[in-house]
Every structure is written in C-alpha cells, then in structure tokens.
PDB file of C-alpha atoms and ligand atoms in Angstrom:
ATOM      1  CA  MET E 138     -17.753   7.033   3.080  1.00 75.00           C
ATOM      2  CA  ALA E 139     -18.158   3.543   4.431  1.00 74.00           C
ATOM      3  CA  MET E 140     -16.613   0.432   3.632  1.00 82.00           C
ATOM      4  CA  PRO E 141     -19.003  -2.052   2.196  1.00 84.00           C
ATOM      5  CA  GLU E 142     -19.924  -4.609   4.469  1.00 84.00           C
ATOM      6  CA  ASN E 143     -18.478  -7.539   2.104  1.00 84.00           C
ATOM      7  CA  VAL E 144     -14.442  -5.656   2.009  1.00 88.00           C
ATOM      8  CA  ARG E 145     -12.141  -6.689   4.215  1.00 91.00           C
ATOM      9  CA  GLY E 146     -10.690  -3.961   6.342  1.00 93.00           C
ATOM     10  CA  ARG E 147      -7.414  -3.558   8.533  1.00 93.00           C
ATOM     11  CA  PRO E 148      -6.629  -7.017   9.954  1.00 93.00           C
ATOM     12  CA  VAL E 149      -5.741  -6.711  13.943  1.00 91.00           C
ATOM     13  CA  ILE E 150      -4.671  -9.500  16.323  1.00 93.00           C
ATOM     14  CA  ASP E 151      -5.790  -9.562  19.773  1.00 92.00           C
ATOM     15  CA  THR E 152      -2.456 -10.651  21.159  1.00 90.00           C
ATOM     16  CA  GLY E 153      -3.720 -11.275  24.672  1.00 91.00           C
ATOM     17  CA  ARG E 154      -5.488 -14.282  23.213  1.00 92.00           C
ATOM     18  CA  CYS E 155      -2.255 -16.197  22.184  1.00 91.00           C
ATOM     19  CA  PRO E 156      -0.914 -18.704  24.227  1.00 90.00           C
ATOM     20  CA  ASP E 157       3.100 -18.937  24.610  1.00 88.00           C
ATOM     21  CA  GLY E 158       4.676 -20.458  22.032  1.00 87.00           C
ATOM     22  CA  CYS E 159       1.800 -20.748  19.053  1.00 91.00           C
ATOM     23  CA  ARG E 160       2.668 -19.893  16.085  1.00 91.00           C
ATOM     24  CA  ALA E 161      -0.414 -21.378  14.335  1.00 94.00           C
ATOM     25  CA  CYS E 162      -1.485 -18.078  12.621  1.00 95.00           C
ATOM     26  CA  ALA E 163       2.112 -17.524  10.999  1.00 95.00           C
ATOM     27  CA  ASP E 164       2.082 -21.215   9.663  1.00 95.00           C
ATOM     28  CA  ALA E 165      -1.007 -20.772   8.190  1.00 97.00           C
ATOM     29  CA  CYS E 166      -0.319 -17.470   6.515  1.00 97.00           C
ATOM     30  CA  PRO E 167       0.942 -18.312   2.533  1.00 97.00           C
ATOM     31  CA  THR E 168       2.745 -14.987   2.255  1.00 97.00           C
ATOM     32  CA  ASP E 169       4.726 -14.911   5.595  1.00 96.00           C
ATOM     33  CA  ALA E 170       3.178 -11.834   6.664  1.00 97.00           C
ATOM     34  CA  ILE E 171       2.815 -12.781  10.170  1.00 95.00           C
ATOM     35  CA  LEU E 172       5.897 -12.023  12.402  1.00 92.00           C
ATOM     36  CA  VAL E 173       6.240 -13.789  15.837  1.00 89.00           C
ATOM     37  CA  ASP E 174       9.552 -12.748  16.589  1.00 80.00           C
ATOM     38  CA  GLY E 175       9.953 -11.336  19.991  1.00 76.00           C
ATOM     39  CA  GLY E 176       8.583 -14.467  22.610  1.00 73.00           C
ATOM     40  CA  PRO E 177       4.395 -14.720  23.803  1.00 72.00           C
ATOM     41  CA  GLY E 178       2.469 -12.011  22.524  1.00 77.00           C
ATOM     42  CA  SER E 179       4.394 -10.926  19.886  1.00 84.00           C
ATOM     43  CA  ALA E 180       2.571 -11.956  16.875  1.00 90.00           C
ATOM     44  CA  ARG E 181       1.935  -8.879  14.370  1.00 93.00           C
ATOM     45  CA  ILE E 182       0.810  -8.772  10.768  1.00 95.00           C
ATOM     46  CA  ASP E 183       3.345  -7.095   7.989  1.00 96.00           C
ATOM     47  CA  LEU E 184       0.389  -4.944   6.084  1.00 97.00           C
ATOM     48  CA  GLY E 185       2.959  -4.614   3.266  1.00 97.00           C
ATOM     49  CA  ARG E 186       2.914  -8.832   2.660  1.00 97.00           C
ATOM     50  CA  CYS E 187      -0.478  -9.629   3.861  1.00 97.00           C
ATOM     51  CA  VAL E 188      -2.982 -10.760   0.715  1.00 97.00           C
ATOM     52  CA  PHE E 189      -6.490 -10.684   3.205  1.00 96.00           C
ATOM     53  CA  CYS E 190      -7.124 -14.187   2.072  1.00 95.00           C
ATOM     54  CA  ARG E 191      -8.040 -15.052   5.883  1.00 94.00           C
ATOM     55  CA  ASP E 192      -5.951 -18.102   5.987  1.00 96.00           C
ATOM     56  CA  CYS E 193      -4.626 -17.335   9.335  1.00 96.00           C
ATOM     57  CA  VAL E 194      -8.295 -16.648  10.439  1.00 95.00           C
ATOM     58  CA  GLU E 195      -9.042 -20.055  10.099  1.00 95.00           C
ATOM     59  CA  GLY E 196      -5.912 -21.350  11.195  1.00 95.00           C
ATOM     60  CA  CYS E 197      -6.067 -19.496  14.761  1.00 95.00           C
ATOM     61  CA  PRO E 198      -7.189 -21.907  17.165  1.00 93.00           C
ATOM     62  CA  GLU E 199      -8.119 -19.239  20.104  1.00 94.00           C
ATOM     63  CA  GLY E 200     -10.146 -16.444  17.148  1.00 95.00           C
ATOM     64  CA  ALA E 201      -7.545 -14.098  18.046  1.00 94.00           C
ATOM     65  CA  ILE E 202      -7.690 -12.645  14.555  1.00 95.00           C
ATOM     66  CA  THR E 203     -10.594 -10.461  12.774  1.00 94.00           C
ATOM     67  CA  TYR E 204     -10.647  -8.475  10.116  1.00 91.00           C
ATOM     68  CA  GLY E 205     -12.136  -5.182  10.890  1.00 88.00           C
ATOM     69  CA  ARG E 206     -13.873  -2.191   8.532  1.00 90.00           C
ATOM     70  CA  ASP E 207     -10.904   0.281   9.069  1.00 93.00           C
ATOM     71  CA  HIS E 208      -9.842   0.975   5.263  1.00 95.00           C
ATOM     72  CA  ARG E 209      -6.860   3.315   6.706  1.00 95.00           C
ATOM     73  CA  MET E 210      -3.161   1.505   5.607  1.00 96.00           C
ATOM     74  CA  ALA E 211      -1.029   3.181   3.821  1.00 97.00           C
ATOM     75  CA  SER E 212       2.461   4.525   5.614  1.00 97.00           C
ATOM     76  CA  ARG E 213       5.032   6.471   4.549  1.00 97.00           C
ATOM     77  CA  THR E 214       8.049   3.837   5.447  1.00 97.00           C
ATOM     78  CA  ARG E 215       7.913   0.031   4.872  1.00 97.00           C
ATOM     79  CA  GLU E 216       8.768  -0.411   8.768  1.00 96.00           C
ATOM     80  CA  ASP E 217       5.240   1.359   9.598  1.00 96.00           C
ATOM     81  CA  LEU E 218       3.138  -1.402   8.312  1.00 96.00           C
ATOM     82  CA  ALA E 219       4.464  -3.687  10.693  1.00 92.00           C
ATOM     83  CA  LEU E 220       3.773  -2.250  13.855  1.00 86.00           C
ATOM     84  CA  SER E 221       2.411  -4.257  17.258  1.00 80.00           C
ATOM     85  CA  GLU E 222      -0.338  -1.683  17.456  1.00 80.00           C
ATOM     86  CA  GLY E 223      -1.969  -1.895  14.016  1.00 82.00           C
ATOM     87  CA  VAL E 224       0.007   0.907  11.582  1.00 89.00           C
ATOM     88  CA  LYS E 225       1.546   4.230  11.624  1.00 94.00           C
ATOM     89  CA  LEU E 226      -0.290   6.388   8.747  1.00 96.00           C
ATOM     90  CA  ALA E 227       1.027   8.183   6.526  1.00 96.00           C
ATOM     91  CA  ALA E 228       2.460  11.488   7.344  1.00 95.00           C
ATOM     92  CA  ALA E 229       2.263  14.547   4.668  1.00 96.00           C
ATOM     93  CA  LEU E 230       4.908  15.576   2.332  1.00 96.00           C
ATOM     94  CA  GLU E 231       7.286  18.249   3.854  1.00 95.00           C
ATOM     95  CA  ARG E 232       6.382  21.658   3.051  1.00 95.00           C
ATOM     96  CA  LYS E 233       8.270  22.426  -0.016  1.00 94.00           C
ATOM     97  CA  MET E 234       7.153  19.322  -1.765  1.00 95.00           C
ATOM     98  CA  LEU E 235       3.444  20.413  -0.263  1.00 95.00           C
ATOM     99  CA  LYS E 236       3.743  23.997  -2.275  1.00 95.00           C
ATOM    100  CA  LEU E 237       4.878  22.250  -5.214  1.00 93.00           C
ATOM    101  CA  LEU E 238       2.261  19.242  -5.597  1.00 92.00           C
ATOM    102  CA  GLY E 239      -0.243  19.882  -3.229  1.00 87.00           C
ATOM    103  CA  ARG E 240      -2.985  21.585  -5.515  1.00 90.00           C
ATOM    104  CA  SER E 241      -1.887  19.509  -8.938  1.00 95.00           C
ATOM    105  CA  LEU E 242      -0.264  16.387  -8.745  1.00 97.00           C
ATOM    106  CA  LYS E 243      -0.145  14.288 -11.842  1.00 98.00           C
ATOM    107  CA  LEU E 244       0.974  10.414 -11.770  1.00 98.00           C
ATOM    108  CA  ARG E 245       2.075   7.925 -14.339  1.00 98.00           C
ATOM    109  CA  HIS E 246       0.906   4.509 -13.645  1.00 98.00           C
ATOM    110  CA  VAL E 247       3.437   1.818 -13.882  1.00 98.00           C
ATOM    111  CA  SER E 248       2.425  -1.807 -14.311  1.00 98.00           C
ATOM    112  CA  ALA E 249       5.168  -4.004 -13.247  1.00 98.00           C
ATOM    113  CA  GLY E 250       3.506  -7.575 -13.613  1.00 97.00           C
ATOM    114  CA  ASP E 251       0.150  -6.871 -11.813  1.00 97.00           C
ATOM    115  CA  CYS E 252      -2.289  -9.337 -12.294  1.00 97.00           C
ATOM    116  CA  SER E 253      -4.506  -6.284 -13.221  1.00 97.00           C
ATOM    117  CA  ALA E 254      -6.640  -6.153 -10.000  1.00 98.00           C
ATOM    118  CA  CYS E 255      -4.767  -3.289  -8.237  1.00 98.00           C
ATOM    119  CA  THR E 256      -5.075  -1.843 -11.657  1.00 98.00           C
ATOM    120  CA  ALA E 257      -8.906  -2.301 -11.597  1.00 98.00           C
ATOM    121  CA  GLU E 258      -9.024  -0.505  -8.526  1.00 98.00           C
ATOM    122  CA  LEU E 259      -6.939   2.603  -9.271  1.00 98.00           C
ATOM    123  CA  GLN E 260      -8.890   3.431 -12.590  1.00 97.00           C
ATOM    124  CA  ALA E 261     -12.212   3.447 -10.074  1.00 97.00           C
ATOM    125  CA  LEU E 262     -10.534   6.108  -8.384  1.00 97.00           C
ATOM    126  CA  GLY E 263     -11.665   8.074 -11.516  1.00 95.00           C
ATOM    127  CA  ASN E 264     -15.367   7.216 -11.709  1.00 96.00           C
ATOM    128  CA  VAL E 265     -18.247   9.110 -10.299  1.00 95.00           C
ATOM    129  CA  VAL E 266     -17.859   7.860  -6.784  1.00 95.00           C
ATOM    130  CA  PHE E 267     -14.513   8.518  -5.835  1.00 95.00           C
ATOM    131  CA  ASP E 268     -14.090  11.179  -8.439  1.00 96.00           C
ATOM    132  CA  LEU E 269     -10.454  11.847  -7.433  1.00 96.00           C
ATOM    133  CA  ALA E 270      -9.714  14.406 -10.088  1.00 96.00           C
ATOM    134  CA  ARG E 271     -11.787  16.724  -7.846  1.00 96.00           C
ATOM    135  CA  PHE E 272      -8.650  16.690  -5.408  1.00 96.00           C
ATOM    136  CA  GLY E 273      -6.466  18.305  -8.058  1.00 96.00           C
ATOM    137  CA  VAL E 274      -4.731  14.217  -8.931  1.00 97.00           C
ATOM    138  CA  GLN E 275      -4.589  13.059 -12.538  1.00 96.00           C
ATOM    139  CA  PHE E 276      -3.023  10.369 -14.118  1.00 97.00           C
ATOM    140  CA  VAL E 277      -1.648  11.463 -17.115  1.00 98.00           C
ATOM    141  CA  ALA E 278      -0.296   9.128 -19.959  1.00 96.00           C
ATOM    142  CA  SER E 279       3.511  10.147 -20.452  1.00 97.00           C
ATOM    143  CA  PRO E 280       6.361  10.451 -17.508  1.00 98.00           C
ATOM    144  CA  ARG E 281       7.118  13.773 -18.896  1.00 98.00           C
ATOM    145  CA  HIS E 282       3.996  15.176 -17.563  1.00 97.00           C
ATOM    146  CA  ALA E 283       3.997  13.697 -14.237  1.00 98.00           C
ATOM    147  CA  ASP E 284       5.467  14.597 -10.940  1.00 98.00           C
ATOM    148  CA  GLY E 285       5.403  11.119  -9.815  1.00 98.00           C
ATOM    149  CA  LEU E 286       4.732   7.211 -10.413  1.00 98.00           C
ATOM    150  CA  VAL E 287       1.789   4.727  -9.113  1.00 98.00           C
ATOM    151  CA  VAL E 288       3.564   1.368  -9.367  1.00 98.00           C
ATOM    152  CA  THR E 289       1.650  -1.875  -9.037  1.00 98.00           C
ATOM    153  CA  GLY E 290       2.699  -5.456  -9.386  1.00 98.00           C
ATOM    154  CA  PRO E 291       5.932  -6.978  -7.993  1.00 98.00           C
ATOM    155  CA  VAL E 292       8.662  -5.735 -10.421  1.00 98.00           C
ATOM    156  CA  THR E 293       9.256  -8.292 -12.935  1.00 98.00           C
ATOM    157  CA  GLN E 294      12.586  -9.121 -14.350  1.00 97.00           C
ATOM    158  CA  ASN E 295      10.762  -7.843 -17.720  1.00 97.00           C
ATOM    159  CA  MET E 296       9.504  -4.614 -16.739  1.00 98.00           C
ATOM    160  CA  ARG E 297      12.631  -3.721 -14.358  1.00 98.00           C
ATOM    161  CA  LEU E 298      14.156  -1.778 -16.849  1.00 98.00           C
ATOM    162  CA  ALA E 299      11.087   0.170 -17.761  1.00 98.00           C
ATOM    163  CA  LEU E 300      10.480   1.091 -14.700  1.00 98.00           C
ATOM    164  CA  GLU E 301      13.812   2.533 -13.735  1.00 98.00           C
ATOM    165  CA  LYS E 302      13.536   4.540 -17.243  1.00 98.00           C
ATOM    166  CA  THR E 303       9.961   5.661 -16.722  1.00 98.00           C
ATOM    167  CA  TRP E 304      11.102   6.643 -13.085  1.00 98.00           C
ATOM    168  CA  LYS E 305      14.103   8.587 -14.326  1.00 98.00           C
ATOM    169  CA  ALA E 306      11.933  10.119 -17.114  1.00 98.00           C
ATOM    170  CA  VAL E 307       9.624  11.832 -14.396  1.00 98.00           C
ATOM    171  CA  ALA E 308      11.207  15.844 -13.700  1.00 97.00           C
ATOM    172  CA  SER E 309      12.751  15.632 -10.124  1.00 96.00           C
ATOM    173  CA  PRO E 310      11.361  16.591  -7.118  1.00 96.00           C
ATOM    174  CA  ARG E 311       9.576  13.194  -8.084  1.00 97.00           C
ATOM    175  CA  LEU E 312       7.162  10.781  -6.068  1.00 98.00           C
ATOM    176  CA  VAL E 313       6.819   6.838  -6.075  1.00 98.00           C
ATOM    177  CA  ILE E 314       3.739   5.277  -4.462  1.00 98.00           C
ATOM    178  CA  ALA E 315       3.681   1.643  -4.269  1.00 98.00           C
ATOM    179  CA  VAL E 316       0.039   0.235  -4.747  1.00 98.00           C
ATOM    180  CA  GLY E 317      -0.447  -3.462  -3.362  1.00 98.00           C
ATOM    181  CA  ALA E 318       1.251  -6.351  -1.676  1.00 98.00           C
ATOM    182  CA  CYS E 319       3.123  -7.167  -5.006  1.00 98.00           C
ATOM    183  CA  ALA E 320       4.690  -3.658  -5.425  1.00 98.00           C
ATOM    184  CA  ILE E 321       5.363  -3.327  -1.543  1.00 98.00           C
ATOM    185  CA  SER E 322       7.009  -6.324  -1.056  1.00 98.00           C
ATOM    186  CA  GLY E 323       6.425  -9.281  -3.833  1.00 98.00           C
ATOM    187  CA  GLY E 324       2.930 -10.574  -2.232  1.00 97.00           C
ATOM    188  CA  PRO E 325       2.262 -13.760  -3.579  1.00 96.00           C
ATOM    189  CA  PHE E 326       5.272 -14.006  -5.655  1.00 97.00           C
ATOM    190  CA  ARG E 327       7.781 -13.041  -3.290  1.00 97.00           C
ATOM    191  CA  GLY E 328      11.269 -14.543  -3.322  1.00 96.00           C
ATOM    192  CA  LEU E 329      10.775 -16.110  -7.114  1.00 97.00           C
ATOM    193  CA  SER E 330      13.797 -15.574  -9.335  1.00 96.00           C
ATOM    194  CA  ALA E 331      11.709 -13.839 -11.992  1.00 97.00           C
ATOM    195  CA  VAL E 332      10.548 -10.891  -9.597  1.00 97.00           C
ATOM    196  CA  HIS E 333      12.333  -8.044  -7.429  1.00 97.00           C
ATOM    197  CA  ASP E 334      10.230  -8.455  -4.633  1.00 97.00           C
ATOM    198  CA  GLY E 335       8.657  -4.807  -4.737  1.00 98.00           C
ATOM    199  CA  VAL E 336       9.479  -1.249  -6.168  1.00 98.00           C
ATOM    200  CA  GLU E 337      11.623  -0.247  -2.874  1.00 97.00           C
ATOM    201  CA  SER E 338      14.546  -2.669  -4.927  1.00 96.00           C
ATOM    202  CA  VAL E 339      14.255  -0.513  -7.480  1.00 97.00           C
ATOM    203  CA  VAL E 340      13.629   3.083  -7.158  1.00 98.00           C
ATOM    204  CA  PRO E 341      12.888   4.874  -3.716  1.00 98.00           C
ATOM    205  CA  VAL E 342       9.137   4.895  -2.444  1.00 98.00           C
ATOM    206  CA  ASP E 343       7.269   7.614  -0.654  1.00 98.00           C
ATOM    207  CA  LEU E 344       3.798   5.887  -0.412  1.00 98.00           C
ATOM    208  CA  PHE E 345       3.012   2.523   0.723  1.00 98.00           C
ATOM    209  CA  VAL E 346      -0.689   1.671  -0.003  1.00 98.00           C
ATOM    210  CA  PRO E 347      -1.393  -2.271   1.361  1.00 98.00           C
ATOM    211  CA  GLY E 348      -4.196  -4.457   0.094  1.00 97.00           C
ATOM    212  CA  CYS E 349      -4.436  -7.195  -2.553  1.00 97.00           C
ATOM    213  CA  PRO E 350      -6.009  -5.037  -3.951  1.00 97.00           C
ATOM    214  CA  PRO E 351      -6.229  -2.048  -1.967  1.00 98.00           C
ATOM    215  CA  HIS E 352      -9.868  -0.933  -2.056  1.00 97.00           C
ATOM    216  CA  PRO E 353     -10.356   2.611  -3.366  1.00 97.00           C
ATOM    217  CA  LEU E 354     -10.916   4.414   0.271  1.00 96.00           C
ATOM    218  CA  THR E 355      -7.629   2.782   1.053  1.00 97.00           C
ATOM    219  CA  LEU E 356      -5.836   4.488  -1.901  1.00 98.00           C
ATOM    220  CA  LEU E 357      -7.984   7.934  -1.422  1.00 97.00           C
ATOM    221  CA  ASP E 358      -7.022   7.830   2.085  1.00 97.00           C
ATOM    222  CA  GLY E 359      -2.981   7.594   1.803  1.00 97.00           C
ATOM    223  CA  LEU E 360      -3.256  10.035  -1.207  1.00 97.00           C
ATOM    224  CA  LEU E 361      -4.769  12.772   1.149  1.00 97.00           C
ATOM    225  CA  ARG E 362      -2.852  12.158   3.566  1.00 97.00           C
ATOM    226  CA  LEU E 363       0.609  12.460   1.604  1.00 97.00           C
ATOM    227  CA  LEU E 364      -1.230  15.498   0.172  1.00 96.00           C
ATOM    228  CA  GLY E 365      -1.897  16.964   3.917  1.00 95.00           C
ATOM    229  CA  ARG E 366      -5.439  16.967   3.152  1.00 94.00           C
ATOM    230  CA  ILE E 367      -6.368  14.565   5.801  1.00 90.00           C
ATOM    231  CA  GLU E 368      -4.614  14.975   9.716  1.00 72.00           C
ATOM    232  CA  ASP E 369      -2.360  12.451  11.008  1.00 59.00           C
ATOM    233  CA  SER E 370      -3.657  10.555  13.716  1.00 58.00           C
ATOM    234  CA  PRO E 371      -2.625   7.639  16.241  1.00 50.00           C
ATOM    235  CA  ARG E 372      -3.656   3.929  15.547  1.00 50.00           C
TER     236      ARG E 372
HETATM  237  S1  SF4 S 535      -4.748 -12.897   5.793  1.00 67.84           S
HETATM  238 FE1  SF4 S 535      -2.998 -11.709   5.605  1.00 67.84          FE
HETATM  239  S2  SF4 S 535      -1.748 -12.461   7.656  1.00 67.84           S
HETATM  240 FE2  SF4 S 535      -3.806 -13.838   7.200  1.00 67.84          FE
HETATM  241  S3  SF4 S 535      -2.872 -15.444   6.394  1.00 67.84           S
HETATM  242 FE3  SF4 S 535      -3.615 -14.021   4.745  1.00 67.84          FE
HETATM  243  S4  SF4 S 535      -1.832 -13.207   4.192  1.00 67.84           S
HETATM  244 FE4  SF4 S 535      -1.016 -14.050   5.912  1.00 67.84          FE
HETATM  245  S1  SF4 S 536      -1.585  -6.932  -4.721  1.00 67.84           S
HETATM  246 FE1  SF4 S 536      -2.892  -8.721  -5.202  1.00 67.84          FE
HETATM  247  S2  SF4 S 536      -4.129  -7.594  -6.310  1.00 67.84           S
HETATM  248 FE2  SF4 S 536      -2.298  -6.927  -6.445  1.00 67.84          FE
HETATM  249  S3  SF4 S 536      -1.008  -7.217  -7.976  1.00 67.84           S
HETATM  250 FE3  SF4 S 536      -0.678  -8.229  -6.355  1.00 67.84          FE
HETATM  251  S4  SF4 S 536      -1.606 -10.013  -6.622  1.00 67.84           S
HETATM  252 FE4  SF4 S 536      -3.067  -8.531  -7.699  1.00 67.84          FE
END
C-alpha cells in the first residue's frame, strides 16, 4: 500500500549540501529535532522529536531537507531514531516473546495527555482499509486482558500514576509501544514542568513509532516488524 500524496514520509537531509558552520535548519526547528553536533555535514534529524512541520525545509537556504514517501520509521531503541543514515528499523521480538505473542497480541491504549490525533490514527488501524485484527492484533478494554500497552501523549503529571498502575496491571512479560513524538520525547511539550517528556521516563519501551501523528501505515509497519512479519531491512 502506497502513502497518500498529501502525507509526509520520512525526512531526509542531504548533508553534502550543508555549508560549513550552517545551523539554519536546526535554528528553524521548534522541537530541537535537528542535531548538528559533529562538525560540518553532521546534521541529522531525531525522528523521535520531529513533528513533521516542515519549518526546517523552509528554513534551509540550500534545499538540503526533503520529505520522502517512505512510511517506515519505527525502531526498537530511542537511539536508532537519530542516525546519520536515517533510522534503524525495528527488529523482531526475541524468539520466546514471539512464541508467546506472535499469533495473538492484545493491546491496551493509554492516552497520557495526547491531543487526540494519535488516538484517531490508532483507531484507524481497525477500519476496513488497515484491518489490524487480521494480523491477530486487537485493542482490549482492560490491562488485565492485555499483553502490552500502546501509549500516546507526553505523559502529563496527571497521567503518570495512571500509566504506572496500568503497566503494572499487565501480566509479565509485557510490551510497551510509544506512539507519536509526544510519547517518544515530549514532542512540542518537551521540557514543560507538567509533562514527563515521554513514556520512557516512566516505563520501559519496546517499540518507538515516530510521527505527529504517525500515519496508520507507519504504525502497522512497526507492529508487523515487532511481530517478525516483515523482515528487517537496511536504510
Ligand atoms: S519538520 Fe521536524 S525537523 Fe523539521 S523543523 Fe519541523 S520538527 Fe524540526
Ligand atoms: S505526537 Fe502530535 S499528534 Fe500525537 S499527541 Fe503529540 S501533538 Fe498530538
């Protein structure tokens, strides 16, 4: 299935076009998603912070940043979202977990202060286009019935305890999937005193799905990679 033309895929920086000392894209970025920390040509985008606003595209005088059509962005570790060569796509769960969860995965959604856009895209996974249930993945109403959590939002102070309690209510071994820039890093709310800058500061995370919000194809790709249904491939 192809990404719709009006949807932004994974951003790419052509660092060969970056003049020495230029920080125009980093200065234009509202979420500090562009890292220029290793000298000339070192610029890279942290997909865990990017909100896909295009301010960097407008702010780069060299036209070095473009948005492609690649929907694949989910990674197993936070570090893998900010590589100079794009992103390291999620590897499958270890064999024991795959045996337990690979054919029937039940997930409980926790909205930890999201704006509802990530929630809407999660709900779209259940429609006739994506039909997540055909892969054996279903959302359930109780953490007691779940194998893991899908968390959206930056984890507000008011939701921290609820997230911790919900996580503890899922039997081990349990998965946690952070969906959207807010859940991965705090997104546009990063650094505010009322939020915890993402899920990882509260509970361990097994899959990071970038976007603001992520397209259902990005979510589906990440889930199927986690379940070993799509082979890992280099970027
Ligand atoms: S598109 Fe992403 S990297 Fe570019 S300015 Fe917006 S948040 Fe920053
Ligand atoms: S990542 Fe973007 S779409 Fe998702 S909750 Fe945060 S602001 Fe909303």
